[in-house]
Amino acid sequence: MKNSKIIPVLVAILLIVLLAACKKKDTAPDIDHTTGLHVKDGQYLADKCGNKVVLRGVNMGNVYAVDFGMKELEEIEKTGANSVRLVLEQNYKDWSRGGAVTAVTGTKIEPLITSCLAKGMIPVLELHDFTGAANVTTDLPKATQWWTKSDIKSVMLKYQKSIIVNIANEPDNGSASDATYRNANLTAIKALRNAGYTCPIMIDAPNWGKDHVFFLYEGKALMEADPLHNLLFSVHAYWPTNGAFGNYSNTNIIDNLKALKSSGLPIVLGELAAADIQNGIAYPINYSLLMKLCQENGFGYLAWWWGFYNNPGANNQLSMTNDGLYTGLHGAGFIMAYDDLNSILDTSKKICQ
């Protein structure tokens, strides 16, 4: 009979379909990283509820602060910031011990993370030791090795549904080719994923973080190479109107952000400052325009940098507050945090927790 021949064939086809559906894809690890902060479809940062997250916050130099900047985090909360980029180094001067050089440990980092999360601020943890590195191929692996140290990793993985890891701050002084910089970051991403990191990883642009063009050519390749497609691309917009090492007109700035928007990538201005300090001279940046464009394009921005409460010697021309207090905000710092249509206070939205 015809039916006796058809049924075995149908059963065989059904088994093939089921086996194909059950087969694990090589490019999709068996990890549901979307239960926390994650990059959605390689395009934008989202929280665990699937809401788009636009970072609005500041940089805080924790390793230069007394008590590791815990007081400053309380003051930053008053801006309404939804994120803080925490500046870390492998060693710091412990002012509670007379400035003794002390290793940064997981135990030291954990209170920073829990404090930020309790205040509704996403911790963006970055390693500052390799800023302006002359050889990213040798130095970026050193940064990766620090993140994968047992005591650091155990704390970071504990909170990784709620944090962002910025592998290294500006780990290139402009000497690396695009291919070299891409390959160094690919190696670092692979090492962190193999170590169990599933959280969003933030990559700084080359050439002191300023070369946004790198992401236009290499951003998609980096994203595709990450098995979780969970990367953020950070540009440090030290683009002064008239600088010693480059001039950026309003038209240049508009074109730069237009190009970044057209890339379709998740972009953050990881450092947005009022000026570029070159040889001790402050060359003004049209930061207000950058804030406006970030708001229009859905880009995050993190102002550089907050300021210090018990260590005024660490303050400089770019400190938003010279006493580490919200009430001490002044000049561009006051404008960025409060007195602008696109300020942190006016545009920051807290994430779903």
Short mmCIF file of C-alpha atoms in Angstrom, two decimals:
data_model
loop_
_atom_site.label_atom_id
_atom_site.label_comp_id
_atom_site.label_asym_id
_atom_site.label_seq_id
_atom_site.Cartn_x
_atom_site.Cartn_y
_atom_site.Cartn_z
CA MET A 1 0.00 0.00 0.00
CA LYS A 2 1.08 3.56 -0.65
CA ASN A 3 0.56 4.70 2.97
CA SER A 4 2.92 2.01 4.27
CA LYS A 5 5.71 3.52 2.19
CA ILE A 6 4.91 7.16 2.92
CA ILE A 7 4.81 6.90 6.72
CA PRO A 8 8.44 5.70 7.20
CA VAL A 9 9.62 8.48 4.91
CA LEU A 10 7.71 11.09 6.89
CA VAL A 11 9.13 9.74 10.16
CA ALA A 12 12.68 9.95 8.77
CA ILE A 13 12.15 13.55 7.62
CA LEU A 14 10.74 14.48 11.04
CA LEU A 15 13.77 13.00 12.81
CA ILE A 16 16.14 14.97 10.56
CA VAL A 17 14.29 18.21 11.29
CA LEU A 18 14.35 17.55 15.05
CA LEU A 19 18.06 16.77 15.04
CA ALA A 20 18.83 19.94 13.09
CA ALA A 21 16.80 22.02 15.53
CA CYS A 22 18.59 20.51 18.51
CA LYS A 23 22.08 20.98 17.11
CA LYS A 24 23.99 23.70 18.98
CA LYS A 25 25.24 26.55 16.85
CA ASP A 26 29.01 27.08 17.04
CA THR A 27 28.61 30.87 17.09
CA ALA A 28 26.04 30.98 19.90
CA PRO A 29 27.36 29.79 23.29
CA ASP A 30 24.83 28.11 25.56
CA ILE A 31 24.60 31.21 27.78
CA ASP A 32 21.58 33.45 28.24
CA HIS A 33 23.36 36.77 28.77
CA THR A 34 20.16 38.69 27.97
CA THR A 35 18.98 38.19 31.57
CA GLY A 36 21.16 41.19 32.44
CA LEU A 37 22.68 44.16 30.66
CA HIS A 38 23.33 43.21 27.05
CA VAL A 39 23.77 44.60 23.57
CA LYS A 40 20.62 43.99 21.55
CA ASP A 41 21.09 42.80 17.97
CA GLY A 42 24.59 44.31 17.91
CA GLN A 43 23.04 47.79 17.89
CA TYR A 44 22.28 49.17 21.35
CA LEU A 45 22.64 48.50 25.05
CA ALA A 46 19.55 47.06 26.74
CA ASP A 47 18.64 46.17 30.31
CA LYS A 48 17.25 42.84 31.49
CA CYS A 49 13.72 44.03 30.64
CA GLY A 50 14.75 44.71 27.04
CA ASN A 51 14.60 48.51 27.40
CA LYS A 52 17.17 50.54 25.50
CA VAL A 53 19.80 51.99 27.85
CA VAL A 54 21.54 55.26 27.01
CA LEU A 55 24.48 55.82 29.36
CA ARG A 56 24.44 59.20 31.09
CA GLY A 57 27.06 59.69 33.74
CA VAL A 58 30.58 60.65 34.67
CA ASN A 59 34.07 59.28 35.09
CA MET A 60 35.35 58.90 38.64
CA GLY A 61 39.05 58.51 39.46
CA ASN A 62 38.58 56.03 42.29
CA VAL A 63 42.22 54.99 42.54
CA TYR A 64 43.20 58.62 43.20
CA ALA A 65 40.53 59.26 45.84
CA VAL A 66 40.58 58.87 49.60
CA ASP A 67 38.44 55.87 50.64
CA PHE A 68 38.44 54.80 47.00
CA GLY A 69 35.88 57.44 46.09
CA MET A 70 32.95 56.13 48.11
CA LYS A 71 31.97 59.65 49.22
CA GLU A 72 32.17 60.92 45.65
CA LEU A 73 29.77 58.19 44.48
CA GLU A 74 27.18 59.53 46.93
CA GLU A 75 27.55 62.98 45.37
CA ILE A 76 27.46 61.70 41.79
CA GLU A 77 24.12 60.03 42.55
CA LYS A 78 22.62 63.52 43.02
CA THR A 79 23.13 64.25 39.32
CA GLY A 80 20.67 61.51 38.43
CA ALA A 81 23.42 59.64 36.55
CA ASN A 82 22.57 56.11 35.46
CA SER A 83 26.23 55.11 35.08
CA VAL A 84 29.73 55.78 36.42
CA ARG A 85 32.99 54.86 34.74
CA LEU A 86 35.27 53.75 37.58
CA VAL A 87 38.96 54.45 36.98
CA LEU A 88 41.05 51.56 38.31
CA GLU A 89 44.74 50.66 38.26
CA GLN A 90 46.53 47.52 39.33
CA ASN A 91 48.00 49.44 42.27
CA TYR A 92 46.94 52.60 44.09
CA LYS A 93 48.08 54.88 46.90
CA ASP A 94 46.13 53.94 50.01
CA TRP A 95 45.71 57.27 51.82
CA SER A 96 44.38 55.47 54.92
CA ARG A 97 47.90 54.03 55.19
CA GLY A 98 49.83 57.20 54.47
CA GLY A 99 49.77 56.77 50.71
CA ALA A 100 51.33 53.30 50.71
CA VAL A 101 51.23 51.68 47.27
CA THR A 102 48.70 48.86 47.51
CA ALA A 103 47.34 46.31 45.04
CA VAL A 104 43.76 46.70 43.88
CA THR A 105 41.90 43.52 44.80
CA GLY A 106 38.45 42.12 44.20
CA THR A 107 37.64 42.91 47.83
CA LYS A 108 38.45 46.55 47.15
CA ILE A 109 36.35 46.69 43.98
CA GLU A 110 33.22 45.01 45.34
CA PRO A 111 32.01 47.95 47.51
CA LEU A 112 32.28 50.24 44.48
CA ILE A 113 30.06 47.92 42.47
CA THR A 114 27.47 47.43 45.21
CA SER A 115 27.40 51.17 45.98
CA CYS A 116 26.77 52.04 42.34
CA LEU A 117 24.07 49.41 41.94
CA ALA A 118 22.31 50.52 45.13
CA LYS A 119 22.18 54.03 43.64
CA GLY A 120 20.83 52.88 40.28
CA MET A 121 24.12 53.57 38.50
CA ILE A 122 25.72 51.06 36.11
CA PRO A 123 29.39 50.48 37.03
CA VAL A 124 31.66 50.72 33.99
CA LEU A 125 34.96 49.37 35.28
CA GLU A 126 38.10 50.33 33.36
CA LEU A 127 41.80 49.59 33.79
CA HIS A 128 43.92 52.72 33.39
CA ASP A 129 47.47 51.32 33.53
CA PHE A 130 47.99 51.04 29.77
CA THR A 131 46.80 54.48 28.71
CA GLY A 132 48.69 55.61 25.61
CA ALA A 133 50.44 52.25 25.19
CA ALA A 134 53.09 52.13 22.49
CA ASN A 135 52.56 48.42 21.83
CA VAL A 136 48.94 47.30 22.15
CA THR A 137 49.89 43.76 21.10
CA THR A 138 51.91 43.23 24.28
CA ASP A 139 50.07 45.56 26.68
CA LEU A 140 46.43 44.62 26.08
CA PRO A 141 47.10 40.99 27.11
CA LYS A 142 48.51 42.34 30.39
CA ALA A 143 45.21 44.10 31.00
CA THR A 144 43.31 40.91 30.17
CA GLN A 145 45.47 38.93 32.58
CA TRP A 146 44.51 41.33 35.37
CA TRP A 147 40.78 40.94 34.70
CA THR A 148 41.17 37.16 34.79
CA LYS A 149 43.10 37.03 38.09
CA SER A 150 41.13 34.81 40.44
CA ASP A 151 40.24 37.45 43.06
CA ILE A 152 39.28 40.08 40.47
CA LYS A 153 37.35 37.64 38.31
CA SER A 154 35.38 36.09 41.17
CA VAL A 155 33.95 39.48 42.13
CA MET A 156 33.34 40.64 38.58
CA LEU A 157 31.50 37.45 37.57
CA LYS A 158 29.36 37.73 40.68
CA TYR A 159 27.90 41.01 39.39
CA GLN A 160 28.32 40.64 35.67
CA LYS A 161 24.61 40.85 34.87
CA SER A 162 24.80 44.48 36.01
CA ILE A 163 28.25 45.77 34.96
CA ILE A 164 30.28 46.74 31.91
CA VAL A 165 33.98 45.91 31.56
CA ASN A 166 36.16 48.45 29.71
CA ILE A 167 39.23 46.28 29.06
CA ALA A 168 41.76 49.11 29.01
CA ASN A 169 41.66 52.87 28.80
CA GLU A 170 43.06 54.26 25.52
CA PRO A 171 45.57 51.41 25.03
CA ASP A 172 47.17 52.95 21.94
CA ASN A 173 49.13 56.16 21.33
CA GLY A 174 48.36 56.23 17.63
CA SER A 175 51.19 53.92 16.59
CA ALA A 176 49.10 50.78 15.98
CA SER A 177 47.67 50.00 12.56
CA ASP A 178 43.97 49.20 12.29
CA ALA A 179 44.78 45.53 11.79
CA THR A 180 47.07 45.43 14.81
CA TYR A 181 44.55 47.17 17.03
CA ARG A 182 41.72 44.96 15.79
CA ASN A 183 43.66 41.73 16.35
CA ALA A 184 44.80 42.76 19.84
CA ASN A 185 41.21 43.45 20.85
CA LEU A 186 39.95 40.22 19.26
CA THR A 187 42.46 38.29 21.36
CA ALA A 188 41.40 40.16 24.50
CA ILE A 189 37.70 39.58 23.87
CA LYS A 190 38.28 35.87 23.31
CA ALA A 191 40.32 35.60 26.52
CA LEU A 192 37.62 37.30 28.60
CA ARG A 193 34.83 35.19 27.12
CA ASN A 194 36.85 32.03 27.73
CA ALA A 195 37.31 33.15 31.33
CA GLY A 196 33.54 33.29 31.78
CA TYR A 197 32.79 36.97 31.22
CA THR A 198 29.40 37.33 29.53
CA CYS A 199 28.79 41.01 30.37
CA PRO A 200 29.06 43.82 27.80
CA ILE A 201 32.70 44.60 26.98
CA MET A 202 33.62 48.17 26.13
CA ILE A 203 36.36 48.80 23.57
CA ASP A 204 38.12 52.19 23.38
CA ALA A 205 39.00 53.65 19.99
CA PRO A 206 42.73 53.78 19.08
CA ASN A 207 44.92 56.90 19.14
CA TRP A 208 44.15 57.91 22.73
CA GLY A 209 40.51 56.93 22.20
CA LYS A 210 39.94 59.66 19.60
CA ASP A 211 39.99 57.74 16.30
CA HIS A 212 36.28 57.12 15.73
CA VAL A 213 36.98 56.10 12.11
CA PHE A 214 38.42 52.79 13.31
CA PHE A 215 34.96 51.66 14.37
CA LEU A 216 33.50 52.53 10.97
CA TYR A 217 35.87 50.05 9.32
CA GLU A 218 36.43 47.46 12.04
CA GLY A 219 33.47 47.70 14.42
CA LYS A 220 31.26 45.14 12.71
CA ALA A 221 34.13 42.66 12.43
CA LEU A 222 34.79 42.98 16.16
CA MET A 223 31.11 42.53 16.97
CA GLU A 224 30.77 39.46 14.76
CA ALA A 225 33.89 37.91 16.25
CA ASP A 226 32.47 38.14 19.77
CA PRO A 227 30.46 34.94 20.26
CA LEU A 228 27.92 36.90 22.32
CA HIS A 229 27.84 39.98 20.03
CA ASN A 230 27.97 41.93 23.27
CA LEU A 231 30.34 44.87 22.72
CA LEU A 232 30.16 48.63 23.20
CA PHE A 233 32.40 50.99 21.24
CA SER A 234 33.77 53.99 23.10
CA VAL A 235 35.07 57.20 21.53
CA HIS A 236 36.90 59.76 23.65
CA ALA A 237 35.82 63.00 22.02
CA TYR A 238 38.88 65.18 22.64
CA TRP A 239 38.06 67.19 19.55
CA PRO A 240 38.96 70.85 20.28
CA THR A 241 37.85 73.70 18.06
CA ASN A 242 41.44 74.92 17.78
CA GLY A 243 43.98 72.51 19.21
CA ALA A 244 47.70 72.00 19.06
CA PHE A 245 47.18 68.56 17.49
CA GLY A 246 44.05 69.01 15.42
CA ASN A 247 41.07 71.27 14.86
CA TYR A 248 37.44 70.16 14.88
CA SER A 249 34.82 72.56 13.61
CA ASN A 250 31.15 72.11 14.42
CA THR A 251 30.75 70.66 10.93
CA ASN A 252 33.48 68.10 11.63
CA ILE A 253 31.81 67.06 14.87
CA ILE A 254 28.40 66.76 13.25
CA ASP A 255 29.85 64.67 10.42
CA ASN A 256 31.74 62.42 12.86
CA LEU A 257 28.63 61.55 14.84
CA LYS A 258 26.56 61.19 11.68
CA ALA A 259 29.06 58.61 10.42
CA LEU A 260 28.99 56.76 13.74
CA LYS A 261 25.20 56.70 13.67
CA SER A 262 25.18 55.30 10.15
CA SER A 263 27.40 52.42 11.33
CA GLY A 264 24.48 51.01 13.30
CA LEU A 265 26.86 50.15 16.16
CA PRO A 266 26.38 50.76 19.89
CA ILE A 267 28.41 53.93 20.41
CA VAL A 268 29.32 55.71 23.65
CA LEU A 269 31.36 58.86 24.18
CA GLY A 270 33.28 57.29 27.04
CA GLU A 271 35.03 60.58 27.81
CA LEU A 272 33.30 63.88 27.10
CA ALA A 273 35.29 66.85 28.37
CA ALA A 274 35.10 70.64 28.25
CA ALA A 275 38.62 70.87 26.86
CA ASP A 276 41.59 68.91 25.60
CA ILE A 277 44.61 69.54 27.80
CA GLN A 278 47.65 69.67 25.51
CA ASN A 279 51.03 70.58 27.00
CA GLY A 280 49.25 72.13 29.98
CA ILE A 281 47.02 74.33 27.81
CA ALA A 282 43.25 73.83 27.75
CA TYR A 283 41.87 73.90 24.20
CA PRO A 284 38.04 74.23 24.39
CA ILE A 285 35.75 71.54 23.02
CA ASN A 286 32.18 72.24 21.93
CA TYR A 287 30.88 69.79 24.52
CA SER A 288 27.38 71.27 24.43
CA LEU A 289 27.08 70.36 20.74
CA LEU A 290 28.38 66.86 21.48
CA MET A 291 25.78 66.42 24.24
CA LYS A 292 23.03 67.56 21.87
CA LEU A 293 24.15 65.17 19.15
CA CYS A 294 24.40 62.30 21.63
CA GLN A 295 20.82 62.92 22.66
CA GLU A 296 19.63 63.11 19.05
CA ASN A 297 21.49 59.95 18.03
CA GLY A 298 20.84 57.86 21.12
CA PHE A 299 24.53 57.72 22.08
CA GLY A 300 25.68 57.49 25.66
CA TYR A 301 28.13 59.96 27.17
CA LEU A 302 30.27 59.96 30.31
CA ALA A 303 31.71 63.31 31.38
CA TRP A 304 35.39 63.56 32.29
CA TRP A 305 35.73 63.76 35.27
CA TRP A 306 34.02 64.31 38.61
CA GLY A 307 36.50 65.65 41.17
CA PHE A 308 37.75 64.74 44.64
CA TYR A 309 36.48 65.30 48.15
CA ASN A 310 39.35 64.50 50.53
CA ASN A 311 42.14 64.66 47.98
CA PRO A 312 41.94 68.15 46.39
CA GLY A 313 45.48 67.71 45.06
CA ALA A 314 44.07 65.32 42.46
CA ASN A 315 41.74 67.95 40.99
CA ASN A 316 42.71 69.63 37.72
CA GLN A 317 41.35 71.83 34.95
CA LEU A 318 38.80 69.21 33.92
CA SER A 319 37.38 68.45 37.37
CA MET A 320 33.64 69.08 37.31
CA THR A 321 33.73 69.87 41.02
CA ASN A 322 36.82 70.95 42.96
CA ASP A 323 35.60 69.59 46.29
CA GLY A 324 33.97 66.36 45.15
CA LEU A 325 30.52 67.63 46.17
CA TYR A 326 27.44 68.13 44.03
CA THR A 327 27.14 71.64 45.44
CA GLY A 328 30.67 72.31 44.20
CA LEU A 329 29.81 71.82 40.52
CA HIS A 330 31.05 74.78 38.52
CA GLY A 331 31.57 75.99 34.97
CA ALA A 332 31.31 73.27 32.34
CA GLY A 333 30.84 70.66 35.08
CA PHE A 334 27.68 72.41 36.27
CA ILE A 335 26.41 72.71 32.70
CA MET A 336 27.07 69.05 31.87
CA ALA A 337 25.49 67.76 35.05
CA TYR A 338 22.60 70.18 35.45
CA ASP A 339 22.31 73.35 33.41
CA ASP A 340 21.81 72.18 29.81
CA LEU A 341 18.82 70.80 27.92
CA ASN A 342 20.91 67.67 27.31
CA SER A 343 22.51 67.50 30.75
CA ILE A 344 22.84 64.31 32.76
CA LEU A 345 20.00 65.36 35.05
CA ASP A 346 17.64 66.11 32.16
CA THR A 347 18.35 63.08 29.97
CA SER A 348 19.39 60.22 32.25
CA LYS A 349 16.97 57.33 32.68
CA LYS A 350 17.49 54.59 35.23
CA ILE A 351 17.49 50.98 34.11
CA CYS A 352 15.10 48.17 34.97
CA GLN A 353 16.50 46.25 37.93
#
